[in-house]
Amino acid sequence: MKKLLILILLASQLPAFACDICGCANGSAFVGLLPRAGSQFVGLRYRSRVFDSHLNSVMLKTRETYQTAELWGRFYPVKNVQLMVFVPYNSNHQVLRYSGTEVNKNGLGDAIVLAHVNVLNTFLDTTKTSHIYQSLMIGGGVKLATGKFEYGYDNEINPNFQLGTGSTDFLLSAIHTIKMHGWGLNTEIGGRIATRSNEHYRFGNRINGSLTLFYTKNWGMFSVMPNAGALVDYGFHDLKEGVRNNETGGVSTLAHAGLETYYKRYSAGVSYKMPVYQNLGGGELKALPQFSVHLMVNF
């Protein structure tokens, strides 16, 4: 039982690259709390995000829905190094409020590969007698240009509505977890450094952070981990051939709550995010609540 509890608590080491706040093309990988650090897994995740855009235009006001079905996995190629892979399939739907015109984009999104080094971990240190445990992971990764990106001066579709960014971007993160008597706090800081696409469009760099409070309760081989917290995401403006796109970038703060469940090799979770403050796209973009659910098999 003690070993199972430690493995589940180590879940909180894993990164949450915030929060897909500006659509599919410009979103980052959100990982969240995961089970059994030290074990490998493969899984499926579904995410849904909704935005209202062009808020101050009667003719161009739109409702945009982004749905992603994602294959993801965690592997340990060497000791103390965690490798994660994300392969998303995106389904984007846009409705022009004035005319009712609909636009759909479906296809492979931008794949992501992340690696983290565990530089501090007292969870598995059997020589310690303290009831306070902590860990620190530092790492980064790359977002590959596997999703389709087509954008020009005469393109009326939001560049975030594309399936990918058309660029190879770089990710950085640091994750600290502290736990005592079943309670834990996860603190994460991350960022994304964007490069320019072949269409000379460059999405803005991003900085984000989150705090998540969690509690673990065990009943034999079955465990639950309710969690809640807040995350903040700041995006710099996009550039088109060096010219700033003023309807991009901004800051948002979201409250989130979720529940993770674990049984033997299997785990499932659900998460809900509610914007509590946002100033996005120069006031032209509004994020609505977000939802995600995932299933995983450990091996």
CSV table of C-alpha atoms in Angstrom, one decimal:
chain,number,residue,atom,x,y,z
A,1,MET,CA,0.0,0.0,0.0
A,2,LYS,CA,2.8,2.4,0.9
A,3,LYS,CA,4.5,1.8,-2.4
A,4,LEU,CA,1.3,2.4,-4.3
A,5,LEU,CA,0.7,5.6,-2.5
A,6,ILE,CA,4.2,6.9,-3.3
A,7,LEU,CA,3.9,6.0,-7.0
A,8,ILE,CA,0.6,7.9,-7.2
A,9,LEU,CA,1.9,10.9,-5.4
A,10,LEU,CA,4.8,11.1,-7.8
A,11,ALA,CA,2.2,11.8,-10.5
A,12,SER,CA,2.4,15.5,-9.5
A,13,GLN,CA,5.9,15.8,-11.0
A,14,LEU,CA,4.6,16.0,-14.5
A,15,PRO,CA,4.4,19.2,-16.6
A,16,ALA,CA,1.4,21.2,-17.6
A,17,PHE,CA,2.3,23.3,-20.6
A,18,ALA,CA,-0.4,25.8,-20.3
A,19,CYS,CA,-3.5,25.8,-21.4
A,20,ASP,CA,-4.3,25.8,-25.1
A,21,ILE,CA,-5.8,29.2,-24.5
A,22,CYS,CA,-5.5,30.5,-28.0
A,23,GLY,CA,-6.7,27.6,-30.1
A,24,CYS,CA,-5.3,24.5,-31.7
A,25,ALA,CA,-2.4,25.9,-33.7
A,26,ASN,CA,-1.0,28.0,-30.9
A,27,GLY,CA,-1.7,25.8,-28.0
A,28,SER,CA,0.8,23.9,-25.9
A,29,ALA,CA,0.9,20.4,-24.5
A,30,PHE,CA,-1.1,20.1,-21.3
A,31,VAL,CA,-0.1,17.1,-19.2
A,32,GLY,CA,-1.6,17.6,-15.8
A,33,LEU,CA,-1.4,15.0,-12.9
A,34,LEU,CA,-0.5,11.5,-14.0
A,35,PRO,CA,-0.2,8.2,-12.2
A,36,ARG,CA,2.8,6.0,-11.2
A,37,ALA,CA,6.0,7.9,-11.8
A,38,GLY,CA,8.6,5.4,-12.8
A,39,SER,CA,6.2,3.4,-14.9
A,40,GLN,CA,5.6,3.8,-18.7
A,41,PHE,CA,2.2,4.3,-20.1
A,42,VAL,CA,0.2,4.9,-23.3
A,43,GLY,CA,-3.1,6.6,-23.5
A,44,LEU,CA,-5.8,8.6,-25.2
A,45,ARG,CA,-6.9,12.1,-24.3
A,46,TYR,CA,-9.8,14.2,-25.6
A,47,ARG,CA,-9.9,18.0,-25.2
A,48,SER,CA,-12.6,20.6,-26.1
A,49,ARG,CA,-12.1,24.4,-26.2
A,50,VAL,CA,-14.5,27.1,-27.3
A,51,PHE,CA,-13.7,30.7,-28.2
A,52,ASP,CA,-15.6,33.8,-29.4
A,53,SER,CA,-13.5,35.9,-31.8
A,54,HIS,CA,-13.7,39.3,-33.5
A,55,LEU,CA,-15.9,40.5,-30.6
A,56,ASN,CA,-16.2,44.1,-31.8
A,57,SER,CA,-17.2,43.3,-35.4
A,58,VAL,CA,-20.8,42.6,-36.4
A,59,MET,CA,-19.8,41.1,-39.7
A,60,LEU,CA,-16.8,39.0,-38.6
A,61,LYS,CA,-17.8,37.8,-35.1
A,62,THR,CA,-17.3,34.0,-34.9
A,63,ARG,CA,-17.7,31.0,-32.5
A,64,GLU,CA,-14.7,28.7,-32.8
A,65,THR,CA,-14.7,25.1,-31.4
A,66,TYR,CA,-11.5,23.1,-31.1
A,67,GLN,CA,-11.6,19.4,-30.4
A,68,THR,CA,-8.5,17.3,-30.1
A,69,ALA,CA,-8.1,13.5,-29.8
A,70,GLU,CA,-4.6,12.8,-28.8
A,71,LEU,CA,-2.4,9.7,-28.5
A,72,TRP,CA,0.2,10.2,-25.8
A,73,GLY,CA,2.8,8.2,-23.9
A,74,ARG,CA,5.5,8.3,-21.3
A,75,PHE,CA,8.8,6.4,-21.5
A,76,TYR,CA,12.1,6.1,-19.6
A,77,PRO,CA,14.9,5.7,-22.0
A,78,VAL,CA,17.6,6.1,-19.2
A,79,LYS,CA,17.5,6.4,-15.4
A,80,ASN,CA,16.0,9.7,-14.1
A,81,VAL,CA,15.0,10.8,-17.6
A,82,GLN,CA,11.4,11.0,-18.6
A,83,LEU,CA,10.3,11.2,-22.3
A,84,MET,CA,6.8,12.1,-23.3
A,85,VAL,CA,5.3,12.1,-26.8
A,86,PHE,CA,2.0,13.7,-28.0
A,87,VAL,CA,0.4,13.1,-31.4
A,88,PRO,CA,-2.9,15.1,-31.8
A,89,TYR,CA,-5.7,14.9,-34.3
A,90,ASN,CA,-7.5,18.2,-34.5
A,91,SER,CA,-11.1,18.9,-35.5
A,92,ASN,CA,-11.7,22.7,-35.8
A,93,HIS,CA,-15.2,24.2,-36.4
A,94,GLN,CA,-15.9,27.9,-37.0
A,95,VAL,CA,-19.3,29.6,-37.4
A,96,LEU,CA,-19.6,33.2,-38.7
A,97,ARG,CA,-22.4,34.6,-36.5
A,98,TYR,CA,-23.7,37.1,-39.1
A,99,SER,CA,-24.1,34.8,-42.1
A,100,GLY,CA,-24.1,31.4,-40.5
A,101,THR,CA,-21.2,30.4,-42.8
A,102,GLU,CA,-19.3,27.4,-41.4
A,103,VAL,CA,-15.7,26.4,-41.8
A,104,ASN,CA,-14.2,23.1,-40.8
A,105,LYS,CA,-10.6,21.9,-40.6
A,106,ASN,CA,-9.7,18.3,-39.7
A,107,GLY,CA,-6.3,16.6,-39.6
A,108,LEU,CA,-3.1,15.8,-37.8
A,109,GLY,CA,-1.9,18.6,-35.4
A,110,ASP,CA,1.7,19.4,-34.3
A,111,ALA,CA,3.4,16.5,-32.5
A,112,ILE,CA,5.4,17.3,-29.3
A,113,VAL,CA,8.3,15.5,-27.7
A,114,LEU,CA,9.3,16.4,-24.1
A,115,ALA,CA,12.2,15.3,-21.9
A,116,HIS,CA,12.6,16.0,-18.2
A,117,VAL,CA,15.5,15.2,-15.8
A,118,ASN,CA,14.6,14.4,-12.2
A,119,VAL,CA,17.2,16.4,-10.4
A,120,LEU,CA,15.7,16.0,-6.9
A,121,ASN,CA,13.4,13.3,-5.5
A,122,THR,CA,12.9,12.3,-1.9
A,123,PHE,CA,9.8,10.3,-2.6
A,124,LEU,CA,11.7,7.1,-3.1
A,125,ASP,CA,14.6,7.8,-0.7
A,126,THR,CA,14.2,5.1,1.9
A,127,THR,CA,16.9,6.6,4.2
A,128,LYS,CA,14.7,9.6,4.9
A,129,THR,CA,12.3,9.6,7.9
A,130,SER,CA,10.6,12.9,7.2
A,131,HIS,CA,6.9,13.0,6.4
A,132,ILE,CA,7.5,15.8,3.9
A,133,TYR,CA,8.5,14.7,0.4
A,134,GLN,CA,9.5,16.8,-2.6
A,135,SER,CA,10.7,16.5,-6.2
A,136,LEU,CA,12.1,18.8,-8.9
A,137,MET,CA,12.1,18.1,-12.6
A,138,ILE,CA,13.7,20.3,-15.3
A,139,GLY,CA,13.5,19.9,-19.0
A,140,GLY,CA,12.3,20.9,-22.4
A,141,GLY,CA,11.3,19.7,-25.8
A,142,VAL,CA,10.3,20.5,-29.3
A,143,LYS,CA,7.0,21.0,-31.1
A,144,LEU,CA,7.2,19.7,-34.6
A,145,ALA,CA,5.5,21.2,-37.7
A,146,THR,CA,3.4,18.1,-38.5
A,147,GLY,CA,0.1,20.0,-38.7
A,148,LYS,CA,-1.0,21.8,-41.8
A,149,PHE,CA,-0.7,25.6,-41.8
A,150,GLU,CA,-1.9,27.8,-44.7
A,151,TYR,CA,-2.1,31.5,-44.0
A,152,GLY,CA,-1.8,34.7,-46.2
A,153,TYR,CA,-2.7,38.3,-46.2
A,154,ASP,CA,-6.1,37.6,-47.8
A,155,ASN,CA,-6.9,34.7,-45.4
A,156,GLU,CA,-9.9,35.7,-43.2
A,157,ILE,CA,-9.4,32.7,-41.0
A,158,ASN,CA,-7.7,33.3,-37.6
A,159,PRO,CA,-4.2,31.8,-37.8
A,160,ASN,CA,-4.9,30.0,-34.6
A,161,PHE,CA,-7.7,28.1,-36.5
A,162,GLN,CA,-5.0,26.3,-38.5
A,163,LEU,CA,-4.2,22.7,-37.7
A,164,GLY,CA,-0.6,23.6,-36.9
A,165,THR,CA,1.7,26.6,-36.6
A,166,GLY,CA,3.9,25.6,-39.6
A,167,SER,CA,7.0,26.1,-37.4
A,168,THR,CA,9.3,24.1,-35.2
A,169,ASP,CA,9.1,25.5,-31.6
A,170,PHE,CA,11.0,24.9,-28.4
A,171,LEU,CA,9.6,24.2,-24.9
A,172,LEU,CA,11.1,24.8,-21.5
A,173,SER,CA,9.7,23.8,-18.1
A,174,ALA,CA,10.5,23.4,-14.4
A,175,ILE,CA,8.2,21.4,-12.0
A,176,HIS,CA,8.3,21.3,-8.2
A,177,THR,CA,6.1,19.0,-6.1
A,178,ILE,CA,5.9,18.9,-2.3
A,179,LYS,CA,3.7,16.5,-0.3
A,180,MET,CA,2.8,15.8,3.3
A,181,HIS,CA,0.2,13.4,4.7
A,182,GLY,CA,-1.7,12.8,1.5
A,183,TRP,CA,-1.8,16.5,0.6
A,184,GLY,CA,0.4,18.0,-2.1
A,185,LEU,CA,1.2,21.1,-4.0
A,186,ASN,CA,2.5,21.2,-7.6
A,187,THR,CA,4.1,24.3,-9.0
A,188,GLU,CA,5.0,24.6,-12.6
A,189,ILE,CA,6.7,27.2,-14.8
A,190,GLY,CA,7.0,26.8,-18.6
A,191,GLY,CA,7.5,28.6,-21.8
A,192,ARG,CA,7.6,28.3,-25.6
A,193,ILE,CA,10.0,29.8,-28.0
A,194,ALA,CA,8.5,30.1,-31.5
A,195,THR,CA,10.2,30.2,-34.9
A,196,ARG,CA,8.9,31.5,-38.2
A,197,SER,CA,6.8,29.4,-40.6
A,198,ASN,CA,7.4,29.0,-44.3
A,199,GLU,CA,4.6,31.6,-44.8
A,200,HIS,CA,6.7,34.1,-42.8
A,201,TYR,CA,4.2,34.0,-39.9
A,202,ARG,CA,5.6,33.8,-36.4
A,203,PHE,CA,3.4,33.0,-33.4
A,204,GLY,CA,4.3,34.8,-30.2
A,205,ASN,CA,6.4,33.3,-27.5
A,206,ARG,CA,4.5,32.1,-24.4
A,207,ILE,CA,5.2,32.1,-20.7
A,208,ASN,CA,3.0,30.2,-18.3
A,209,GLY,CA,2.7,28.9,-14.7
A,210,SER,CA,0.3,27.0,-12.5
A,211,LEU,CA,-0.4,25.9,-8.9
A,212,THR,CA,-2.3,22.7,-8.2
A,213,LEU,CA,-3.4,21.5,-4.8
A,214,PHE,CA,-4.2,17.8,-4.7
A,215,TYR,CA,-5.2,15.1,-2.2
A,216,THR,CA,-4.8,11.3,-2.5
A,217,LYS,CA,-7.1,8.7,-1.0
A,218,ASN,CA,-6.6,5.0,-1.3
A,219,TRP,CA,-9.0,2.0,-0.9
A,220,GLY,CA,-7.0,-1.1,-1.6
A,221,MET,CA,-5.9,-1.1,-5.2
A,222,PHE,CA,-8.3,1.8,-6.0
A,223,SER,CA,-7.2,5.4,-5.5
A,224,VAL,CA,-8.6,8.8,-6.2
A,225,MET,CA,-6.9,12.2,-6.5
A,226,PRO,CA,-9.1,15.3,-6.5
A,227,ASN,CA,-7.3,18.5,-7.4
A,228,ALA,CA,-7.8,22.2,-8.0
A,229,GLY,CA,-5.8,25.2,-8.7
A,230,ALA,CA,-5.1,28.1,-11.0
A,231,LEU,CA,-2.9,28.7,-14.1
A,232,VAL,CA,-1.7,31.9,-15.8
A,233,ASP,CA,-0.7,32.2,-19.5
A,234,TYR,CA,0.9,35.1,-21.2
A,235,GLY,CA,1.4,35.3,-25.0
A,236,PHE,CA,3.4,37.8,-26.9
A,237,HIS,CA,2.1,39.2,-30.2
A,238,ASP,CA,2.4,37.2,-33.4
A,239,LEU,CA,4.4,38.6,-36.3
A,240,LYS,CA,3.6,38.5,-40.1
A,241,GLU,CA,6.8,39.3,-42.0
A,242,GLY,CA,7.9,41.3,-39.0
A,243,VAL,CA,4.7,43.3,-38.6
A,244,ARG,CA,2.9,42.8,-35.3
A,245,ASN,CA,-0.6,41.3,-35.4
A,246,ASN,CA,-2.5,43.3,-32.7
A,247,GLU,CA,-5.3,40.8,-32.5
A,248,THR,CA,-3.0,38.2,-30.9
A,249,GLY,CA,-1.2,37.8,-27.6
A,250,GLY,CA,-2.5,38.7,-24.2
A,251,VAL,CA,-2.9,37.2,-20.7
A,252,SER,CA,-5.4,34.9,-19.1
A,253,THR,CA,-6.0,33.3,-15.7
A,254,LEU,CA,-8.0,30.1,-15.3
A,255,ALA,CA,-9.3,28.2,-12.3
A,256,HIS,CA,-9.3,24.5,-12.8
A,257,ALA,CA,-10.6,21.4,-11.0
A,258,GLY,CA,-10.2,17.7,-11.8
A,259,LEU,CA,-10.4,14.2,-10.6
A,260,GLU,CA,-7.9,11.4,-11.2
A,261,THR,CA,-8.7,7.7,-10.6
A,262,TYR,CA,-6.4,4.7,-10.5
A,263,TYR,CA,-7.0,1.0,-10.4
A,264,LYS,CA,-4.2,-1.5,-10.9
A,265,ARG,CA,-2.6,-0.7,-14.3
A,266,TYR,CA,-5.4,1.6,-15.4
A,267,SER,CA,-6.1,5.2,-14.8
A,268,ALA,CA,-8.6,7.8,-16.0
A,269,GLY,CA,-9.1,11.5,-15.3
A,270,VAL,CA,-11.3,14.5,-16.1
A,271,SER,CA,-10.5,18.2,-15.9
A,272,TYR,CA,-12.6,21.4,-16.2
A,273,LYS,CA,-11.1,24.9,-16.6
A,274,MET,CA,-13.0,28.2,-16.2
A,275,PRO,CA,-11.5,31.6,-17.2
A,276,VAL,CA,-11.6,34.1,-14.3
A,277,TYR,CA,-9.6,36.9,-16.0
A,278,GLN,CA,-8.6,37.4,-19.7
A,279,ASN,CA,-7.4,40.1,-22.0
A,280,LEU,CA,-6.7,38.3,-25.2
A,281,GLY,CA,-6.2,39.5,-28.8
A,282,GLY,CA,-6.5,43.2,-28.0
A,283,GLY,CA,-10.0,42.5,-26.6
A,284,GLU,CA,-11.1,40.6,-29.8
A,285,LEU,CA,-11.0,37.1,-28.3
A,286,LYS,CA,-12.9,35.5,-25.4
A,287,ALA,CA,-12.2,32.0,-24.0
A,288,LEU,CA,-15.0,29.9,-22.7
A,289,PRO,CA,-14.8,27.0,-20.3
A,290,GLN,CA,-12.6,24.0,-21.3
A,291,PHE,CA,-13.0,20.3,-20.7
A,292,SER,CA,-10.7,17.3,-21.0
A,293,VAL,CA,-10.8,13.6,-20.3
A,294,HIS,CA,-8.2,10.9,-20.6
A,295,LEU,CA,-7.6,7.1,-20.3
A,296,MET,CA,-4.2,5.4,-19.7
A,297,VAL,CA,-2.7,2.0,-19.4
A,298,ASN,CA,0.6,1.6,-17.4
A,299,PHE,CA,3.2,-1.0,-18.2
